[in-house]
Each structure stands twice: as C-alpha cells, then as structure tokens.
XYZ file of C-alpha atoms in Angstrom:
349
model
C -90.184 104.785 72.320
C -92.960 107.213 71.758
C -95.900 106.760 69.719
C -93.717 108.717 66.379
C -91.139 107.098 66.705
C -90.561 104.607 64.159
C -87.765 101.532 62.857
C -87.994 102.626 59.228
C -90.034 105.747 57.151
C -93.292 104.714 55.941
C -93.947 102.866 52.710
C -95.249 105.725 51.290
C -91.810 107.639 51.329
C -89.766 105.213 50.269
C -88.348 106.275 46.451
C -88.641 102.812 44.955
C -88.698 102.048 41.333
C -89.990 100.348 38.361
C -93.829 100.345 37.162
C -94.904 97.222 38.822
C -97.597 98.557 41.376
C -95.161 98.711 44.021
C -93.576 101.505 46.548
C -93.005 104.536 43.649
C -95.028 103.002 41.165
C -95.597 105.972 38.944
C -91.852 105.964 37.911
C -90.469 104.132 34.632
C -90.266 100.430 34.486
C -86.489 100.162 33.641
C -85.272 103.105 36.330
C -84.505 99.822 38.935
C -83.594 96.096 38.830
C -85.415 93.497 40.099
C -83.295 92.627 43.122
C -83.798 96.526 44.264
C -87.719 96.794 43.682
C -87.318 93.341 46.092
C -85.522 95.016 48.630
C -87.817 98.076 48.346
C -90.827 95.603 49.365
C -89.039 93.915 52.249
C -88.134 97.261 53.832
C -91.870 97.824 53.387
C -92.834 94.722 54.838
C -90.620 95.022 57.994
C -91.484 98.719 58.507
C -94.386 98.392 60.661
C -96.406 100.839 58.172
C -97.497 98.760 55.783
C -101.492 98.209 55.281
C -103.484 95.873 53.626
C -103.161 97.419 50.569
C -99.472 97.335 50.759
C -99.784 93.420 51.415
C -101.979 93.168 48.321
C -99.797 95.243 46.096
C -96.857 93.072 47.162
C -98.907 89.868 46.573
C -99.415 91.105 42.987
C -95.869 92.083 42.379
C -94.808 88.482 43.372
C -97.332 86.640 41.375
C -96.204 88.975 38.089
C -93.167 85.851 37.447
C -91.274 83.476 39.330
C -87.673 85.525 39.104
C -90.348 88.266 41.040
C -90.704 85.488 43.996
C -86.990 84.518 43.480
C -86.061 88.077 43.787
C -88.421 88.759 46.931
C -86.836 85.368 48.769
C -83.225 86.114 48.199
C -83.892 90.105 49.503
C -85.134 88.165 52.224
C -81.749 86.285 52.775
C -80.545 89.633 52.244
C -82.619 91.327 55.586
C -82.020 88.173 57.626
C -78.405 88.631 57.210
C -78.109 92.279 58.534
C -80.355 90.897 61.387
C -79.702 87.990 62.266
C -83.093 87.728 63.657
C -85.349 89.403 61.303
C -88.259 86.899 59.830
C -90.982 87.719 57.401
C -93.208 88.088 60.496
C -96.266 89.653 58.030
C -97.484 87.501 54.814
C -98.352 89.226 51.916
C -101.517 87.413 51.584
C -103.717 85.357 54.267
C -102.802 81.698 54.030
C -104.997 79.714 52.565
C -104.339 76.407 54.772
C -105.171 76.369 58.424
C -103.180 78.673 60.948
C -100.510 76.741 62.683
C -101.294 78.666 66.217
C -98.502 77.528 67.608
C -95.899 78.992 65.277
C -97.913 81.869 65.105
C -97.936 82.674 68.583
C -93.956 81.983 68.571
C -93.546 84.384 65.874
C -95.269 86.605 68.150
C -92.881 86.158 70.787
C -89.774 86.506 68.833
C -91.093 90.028 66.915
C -89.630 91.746 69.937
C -86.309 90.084 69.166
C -86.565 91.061 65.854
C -87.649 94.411 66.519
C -84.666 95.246 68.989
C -82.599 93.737 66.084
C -83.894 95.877 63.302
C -83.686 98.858 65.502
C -79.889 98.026 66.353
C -79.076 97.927 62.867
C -80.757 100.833 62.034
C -78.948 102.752 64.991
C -75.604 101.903 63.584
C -76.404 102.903 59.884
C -77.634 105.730 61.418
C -74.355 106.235 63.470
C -71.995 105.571 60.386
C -74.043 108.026 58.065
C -73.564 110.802 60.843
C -70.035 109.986 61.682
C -68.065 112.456 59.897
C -70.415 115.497 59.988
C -68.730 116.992 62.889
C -71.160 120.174 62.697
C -69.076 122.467 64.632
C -66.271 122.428 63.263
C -66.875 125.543 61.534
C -67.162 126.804 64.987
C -64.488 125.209 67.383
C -61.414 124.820 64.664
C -59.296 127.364 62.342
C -59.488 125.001 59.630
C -61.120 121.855 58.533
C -62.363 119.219 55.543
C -65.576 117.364 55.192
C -66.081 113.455 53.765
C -64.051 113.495 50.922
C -62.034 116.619 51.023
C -58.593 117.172 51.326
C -56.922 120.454 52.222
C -53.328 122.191 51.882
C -52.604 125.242 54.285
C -49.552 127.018 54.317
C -48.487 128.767 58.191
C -46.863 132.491 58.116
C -44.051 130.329 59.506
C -43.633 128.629 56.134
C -44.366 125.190 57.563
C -47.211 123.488 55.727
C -49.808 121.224 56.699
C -52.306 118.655 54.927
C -55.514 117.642 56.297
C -57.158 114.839 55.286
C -60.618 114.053 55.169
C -62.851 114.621 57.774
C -60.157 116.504 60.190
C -60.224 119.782 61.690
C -57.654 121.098 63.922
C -56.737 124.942 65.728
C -53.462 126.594 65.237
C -51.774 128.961 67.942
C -48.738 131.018 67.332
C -47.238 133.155 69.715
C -43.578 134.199 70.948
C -43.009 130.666 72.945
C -43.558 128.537 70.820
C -46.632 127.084 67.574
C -49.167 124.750 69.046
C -51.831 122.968 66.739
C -54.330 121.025 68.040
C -55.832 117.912 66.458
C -59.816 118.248 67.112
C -60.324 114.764 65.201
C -59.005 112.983 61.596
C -55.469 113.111 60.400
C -52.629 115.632 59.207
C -49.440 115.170 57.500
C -46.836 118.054 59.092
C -43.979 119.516 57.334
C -42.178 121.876 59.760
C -40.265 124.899 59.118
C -37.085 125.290 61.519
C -37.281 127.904 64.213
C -35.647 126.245 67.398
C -36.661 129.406 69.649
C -40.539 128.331 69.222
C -41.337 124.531 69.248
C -43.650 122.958 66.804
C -46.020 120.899 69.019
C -49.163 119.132 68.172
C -52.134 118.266 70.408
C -54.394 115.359 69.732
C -55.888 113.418 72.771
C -53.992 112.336 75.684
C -50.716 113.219 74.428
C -48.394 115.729 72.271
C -46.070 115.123 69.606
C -43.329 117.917 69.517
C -41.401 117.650 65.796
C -37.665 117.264 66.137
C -36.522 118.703 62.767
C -39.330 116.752 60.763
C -42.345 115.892 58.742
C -44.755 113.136 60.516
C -48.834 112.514 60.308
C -50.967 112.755 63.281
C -54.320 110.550 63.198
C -56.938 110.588 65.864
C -59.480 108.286 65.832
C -62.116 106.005 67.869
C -59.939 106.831 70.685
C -56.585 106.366 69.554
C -53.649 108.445 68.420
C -51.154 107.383 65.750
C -47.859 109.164 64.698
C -45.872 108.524 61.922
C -42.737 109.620 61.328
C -41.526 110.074 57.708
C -38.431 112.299 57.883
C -36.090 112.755 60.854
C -37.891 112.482 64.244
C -40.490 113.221 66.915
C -41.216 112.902 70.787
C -44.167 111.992 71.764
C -45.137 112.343 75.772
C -48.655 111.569 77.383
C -49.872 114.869 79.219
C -50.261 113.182 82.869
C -46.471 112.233 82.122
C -45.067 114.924 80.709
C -41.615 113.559 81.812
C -41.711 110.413 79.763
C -41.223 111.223 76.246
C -41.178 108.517 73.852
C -38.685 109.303 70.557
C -39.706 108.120 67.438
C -37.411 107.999 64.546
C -38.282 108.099 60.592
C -40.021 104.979 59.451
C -41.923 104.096 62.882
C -45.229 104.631 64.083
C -46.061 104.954 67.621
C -49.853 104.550 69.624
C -51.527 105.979 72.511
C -54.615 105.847 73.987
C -57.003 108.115 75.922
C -56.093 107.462 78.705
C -52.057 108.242 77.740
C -50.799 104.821 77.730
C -47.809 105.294 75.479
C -47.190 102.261 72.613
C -43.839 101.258 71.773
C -42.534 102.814 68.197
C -42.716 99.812 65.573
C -40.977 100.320 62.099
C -43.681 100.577 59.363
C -43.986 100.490 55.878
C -44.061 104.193 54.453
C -45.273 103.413 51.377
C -48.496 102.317 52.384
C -48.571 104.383 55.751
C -48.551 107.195 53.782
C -50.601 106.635 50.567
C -53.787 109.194 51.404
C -50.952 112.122 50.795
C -50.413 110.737 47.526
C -54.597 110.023 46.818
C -54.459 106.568 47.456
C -55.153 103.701 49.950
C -52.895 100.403 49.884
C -53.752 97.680 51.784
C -51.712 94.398 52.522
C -53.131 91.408 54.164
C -55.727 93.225 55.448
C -59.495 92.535 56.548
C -61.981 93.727 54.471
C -63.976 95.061 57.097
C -60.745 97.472 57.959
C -60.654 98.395 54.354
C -64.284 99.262 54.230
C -64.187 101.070 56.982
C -60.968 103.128 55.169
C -63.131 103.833 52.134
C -66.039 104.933 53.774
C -64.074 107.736 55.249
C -64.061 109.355 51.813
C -67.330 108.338 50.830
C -71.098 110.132 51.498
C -72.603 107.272 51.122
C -71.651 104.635 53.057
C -70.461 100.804 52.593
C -72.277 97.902 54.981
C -70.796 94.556 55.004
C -73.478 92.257 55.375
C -72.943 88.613 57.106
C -70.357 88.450 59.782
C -68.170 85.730 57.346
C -67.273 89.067 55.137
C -65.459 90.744 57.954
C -62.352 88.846 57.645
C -61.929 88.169 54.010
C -58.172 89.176 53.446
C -57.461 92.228 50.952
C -54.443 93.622 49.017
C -54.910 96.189 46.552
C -54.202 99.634 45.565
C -57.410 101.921 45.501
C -57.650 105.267 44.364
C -59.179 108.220 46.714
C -60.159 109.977 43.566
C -62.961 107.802 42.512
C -64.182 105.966 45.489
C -66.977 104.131 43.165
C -63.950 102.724 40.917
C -62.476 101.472 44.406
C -66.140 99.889 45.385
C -66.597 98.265 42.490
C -62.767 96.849 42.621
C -63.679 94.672 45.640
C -66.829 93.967 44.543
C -65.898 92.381 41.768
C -62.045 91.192 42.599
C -64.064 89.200 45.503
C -67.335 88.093 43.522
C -69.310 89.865 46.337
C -72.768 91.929 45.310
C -73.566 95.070 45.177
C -76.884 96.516 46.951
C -77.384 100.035 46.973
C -80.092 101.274 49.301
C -80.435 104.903 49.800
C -77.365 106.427 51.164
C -76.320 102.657 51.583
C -74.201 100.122 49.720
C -74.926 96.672 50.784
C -71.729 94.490 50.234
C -72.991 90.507 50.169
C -73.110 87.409 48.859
C-alpha cells in the first residue's frame, strides 16, 4: 500500500452532523441522531487520520452526557461487528492510571489484524457499491438499464422484451435466424412466431432457443437461470451443442460457466416472476438472499451486520417501486436497526 493510500477518508471529509464540536460541526444540532454523530466519531477514530485534536474533540463530545458515552460504546459494538476484529486501538484521552505495557504492546500486535480486517470490509462495500455500474454498457450492448431501472423494447419482429435492472444485452437479426445476447442481469422474452429464423438467446456457457414461448433469462455471479412461463424452451451448453435440455412451462433450469447443465425443477411462477409485475416475493427465504435482491434496485446499498443475521428466515411481499418502504418492512417486521452511513444502510441489532 503506498504512502496515499488510505482504509477510510480523513476526518476532515467526513459530512457528520449535529453542533456538538464533532466531524461537521458547523451544521445544525437536530440535522443527525445521536447514534449517527457516534458512528461518525468511531469511523474517525479507526481512520488512521485522526490528531490530537480529533481525540480531544471526541473526549468532549463524550463527556457532554452519559446517553453521549452510551451512544459512542454501542457504535462501538456496532464497528466490532462488521470486523470482527476491530478494537478501539486509540483512546480519546491519555489514561490517567498507569499503562498496562503488556496489553498495550498486544494491542500493538493485533492492529495489523485489525487493519487487514477493516480494509476487507471496506473492499467489499467498495465492491457492492460498484457492482452494478457496468460502465460500458453504453458501449458493448444495443440496449441496457441501470440500478433501479426497468426497460420495455419492442423488436421489428414484433417480439418484445423486458429488461430488468441492471441488464444489458445485444440483438442480431439477420435472414437465419434473431440472436440476443445476455451481457449480464435478467430479461423476460415474449417471442413472435417466425419458424424460418430461430429466436435464440446467449448468456454464458449456454443458449436457450424459445420453442413457441415467453421465458426469463438471468445471468448472474456465474450462473444462468431460465424460466419458462408459457410453452417451452431448449437449453444446450455451447461445448455440447448436441445435448439440449427441454424445459417446459413452470420449470426453471441452471447452468454454470463452465456448461454443466441443471436438471429442470418445477417452480412457483408467481414468485419466479414477480420483478415483471414490480415486486419481489420471498418464501422461506434467508435474509441475506433477500438483501442481496433489494440491493439490486437500490443506489445505496444494504449491509447486514453480524453473521447471526444472514439466516434469519423471510416471507413477504416487497414492492420494487419504493425500495425504502421495502427496507423499512424488514427492519421493522424483524425488530432489526437501521444505520445509515453514507451510501450505506447498516442492518443490526
């Protein structure tokens, strides 16, 4: 890591709130809560930037109450969680007992630890907020959507195609046949007869060639999944173009990247197919999975923090429409908290 390179922006650049000589202390006293002027000063803390003054500013925000020093130590819960090795490694103020050498020194030794942590997390934000950018799309696909936006075309063939969010894809017409290719995301296909020019569909390892039919294509982390909601499909892996796999209406069928071919399952329509109808339904299903659903509509971006959250089981009906509505359903349907830092919200305990 060079010497510019840094875990987390300066305190000085971090737009914190509330008039309580902390990080954006010129703004109005009532513009944040407590619990998020805490957080503001444990980012600070842990940034590696912060200065004596900093430490004595903090000190003085603490000492301003005891629900200030409440607030402080549960934001600290807070960072240890996302961590899992993250300490308060720098004291606001000197201690005014002797130094315990021995824990200081093994503070010293675990900072590393704690360093490689913090820049872990911060690599995976970091990752989640860029996923879904996809800056050339504009220049390798006919048509695409960004976080949040859905898309209707309609094909001089008169078949008809929806894209949803975050999916970009070519189309290629000729005399032998109409090829689309999936570059990432997911598209629901309704295709117009024409049996002298087949209706194939590229994504990944393998192509899906519609049989009469309308069927959803989603590519993803380096998986493809078809669903097939009226009549049928083949799908066939391109280094076996002589295995085709049929799937009828009301199954779903897998493959990988490297073409290994799932069997077709029967699925539930309803909620395979909610995002054409603006909504996500969920049965049974881990929060973590349903997270990770809604933050494919969402700028800002949901974080689950504390491993326990992961598998907390979900059912429920959201709405694509107004993904805060949807955030605050779990939130409160689960008696989790709500965080938001920056382009982040913190789901926790």
């Amino acid at each position: 890591m060079n010497d510019d390179a840094r875990l987390f922006p300066p305190a000085s650049s971090y737009p914190s709130a509330g008039a309580y000589t902390g990080p954006g202390a010129e703004r109005d006293a009532t513009a944040a809560p407590l619990s998020d002027q805490a957080i503001d000063w444990v980012v600070v803390a842990h940034s590696g930037q912060a200065n004596e003054d900093d430490r004595r500013r903090l000190a003085a925000w603490k000492m301003q109450s005891p629900e200030h020093r409440q607030a402080y130590d549960e934001a600290l819960r807070l960072w240890a969680d996302m961590g899992e090795a993250l300490d308060d490694s720098a004291p606001a103020i000197p201690p005014r007992r002797p130094v315990d050498m021995d824990r200081h020194a093994a503070m010293r030794r675990r900072r590393p630890a704690a360093l490689a942590a913090a820049a872990a997390i911060l690599l995976a934000v970091i990752g989640g907020l860029l996923h879904g950018l996809h800056y050339t799309d504009p220049l390798l696909s006919d048509y695409y959507t960004r976080t949040g936006e859905r898309r209707e075309l309609n094909l001089a063939d008169g078949s008809r195609i929806v894209l949803d969010t975050e999916t970009a894809i070519d189309v290629g017409f000729d005399q032998s046949g109409r090829r689309i290719r999936l570059l990432h995301g997911r598209a629901r296909f309704q295709v117009a007869a024409d049996p002298a020019r087949p209706f194939e569909v590229t994504a990944g390892a393998g192509v899906t060639r519609a049989l009469g039919t309308v069927f959803d294509v989603r590519q993803e982390n380096g998986r493809v999944r078809v669903t097939v909601q009226e009549h049928a499909v083949a799908v066939r892996a391109k280094a076996r173009p002589d295995l085709p796999a049929r799937v009828e209406a009301g199954q779903q069928l897998s493959y990988s990247d490297s073409g290994e071919i799932e069997r077709a399952v029967p699925v539930d329509l309803s909620v395979a197919t909610a995002w054409q109808r603006h909504k996500l339904i969920f049965r049974e299903r881990p929060l973590a999975e349903v997270v990770g659903e809604l933050n494919r509509y969402r700028k800002d971006k949901v974080l689950l923090v504390g491993p326990a959250l992961n598998q907390i089981r979900v059912t429920g009906v959201f709405p694509l429409d107004d993904g805060d509505d949807a955030l605050q359903t779990v939130t409160s349907t689960l008696s989790l908290q709500l965080t938001r830092i920056g382009p982040l919200a913190l789901l926790h305990r």
